[in-house]
């Protein structure tokens, strides 16, 4: 009867452990670990109490026979299917609970002794030697289990699974007998009898438990997605050593971060000194605000330190250029380290306009994007360039465009109007009989006449129109968006203005007239800009042939 009760108890506990492990795909291994911890506590308690079953000449210790074997089965299957990392948790659970339960028992007995209450009959008094031997043996058993299985599973692949399970389980069982009994009973008179009896009992237990283990291994291995991988021998030792390695790595990482923070603080200090002492205006901008600047930037913007703390960088940029500059600034932040260059109009604190050349570089500032900005005041340089350009494209005598300036702008404007599908007109005019007039009255008077003609033309055209002196006494005009009728009206007004303005040159009653030809660009019958200019020139020649002082259309 005792044998049947012991067997039923063992099969129930073995089945409970393996069943809880099979639920890992649905609930994880939390319930499995909890069951291992509970069985470990029960095993320690029963072992200290010395609960045993005598069957003939063999003594079965219930703690080892039922509960410790179930722990071995549990660690075995979790290592086979879930790997060293999960096994590490299982081993630490078993070892930790094995060490804590005797301590709890001791504390309970001390409490009853100090309080002078009745001793606890069902709480065994732990033996320090037995418990130390138990904890050390448990750790060695579980490590040996992993190494033994890996050797059999990896090197002896032709051996049937049933044989591998039996040999691994029996090896662990006998190792446990040798280590535990040597640690707990070596030197006592009963050492040899305990050792021999326990070896026989463990052989019998292995014969019963191995088929259960084999059946579970085969069942789990048949499930899709579940397999028994081969791992290097001592993989479990490598996983256990990860605790120490991870701790050491964490300590090294903390030290590296401390050193990096110190180095960063030093670099930032040097960085600030470089910016503050630079001879050109420099600032760090983040979210449109000035985070760092130097004295030269204050000089450029006309702001004080306090004003700059509240100012926005975009306020410094002329509204007409603001969108373009801020778009480029965001691009610099996005592509950190890639310089961006932009020229824009800027406004100082007093409203004084200037032209600024800015170089922007995206940087990281306190973990967020910002840009480092170098500024150069190029106002005088651009004014000089514009003056030289004007001198190169303007007629020095009349102030209108010279031949080169008119040709360049005329071609560009005509192409733009043609692309937009708009019409325009060209006037071609020159002074009637200018050469005899110039020879008779002198070059000074001739120059005055040319100025008067240019002034008369300028009076009757718009700002967006173009006026050019093509050479000598010839002038051309581009009337943007005008048709033939409007061109004729403008030409007639110019004709009348020239007559009136030239009557009193140098206080002499001189009569000066001009001839004007004009041509219209028709978007439905497009021609090139210079073909249109040639048509106006032909109309001018027709006006002169008819006696001059008149306007002729194309």
mmCIF file of C-alpha atoms in Angstrom, residues 71 74 137 197 234 265 298 300 318-319 374 396 420 463 471 493 497 526:
data_model
loop_
_atom_site.group_PDB
_atom_site.id
_atom_site.type_symbol
_atom_site.label_atom_id
_atom_site.label_comp_id
_atom_site.label_asym_id
_atom_site.label_seq_id
_atom_site.Cartn_x
_atom_site.Cartn_y
_atom_site.Cartn_z
ATOM 1 C CA UNK A 71 12.697 19.481 -9.889
ATOM 2 C CA UNK A 74 11.492 20.499 -14.659
ATOM 3 C CA UNK A 137 24.609 19.580 -4.488
ATOM 4 C CA UNK A 197 20.670 2.227 -0.233
ATOM 5 C CA UNK A 234 28.887 24.277 -20.881
ATOM 6 C CA UNK A 265 31.888 69.578 -20.197
ATOM 7 C CA UNK A 298 25.621 92.297 -30.723
ATOM 8 C CA UNK A 300 26.009 93.536 -36.016
ATOM 9 C CA UNK A 318 13.988 90.841 -43.806
ATOM 10 C CA UNK A 319 10.364 89.629 -44.269
ATOM 11 C CA UNK A 374 28.636 82.528 -38.911
ATOM 12 C CA UNK A 396 27.135 107.566 -69.090
ATOM 13 C CA UNK A 420 3.618 83.813 -69.941
ATOM 14 C CA UNK A 463 9.167 101.568 -64.299
ATOM 15 C CA UNK A 471 24.519 104.024 -80.063
ATOM 16 C CA UNK A 493 3.520 111.385 -76.694
ATOM 17 C CA UNK A 497 7.621 115.808 -75.747
ATOM 18 C CA UNK A 526 5.573 84.202 -82.074
#
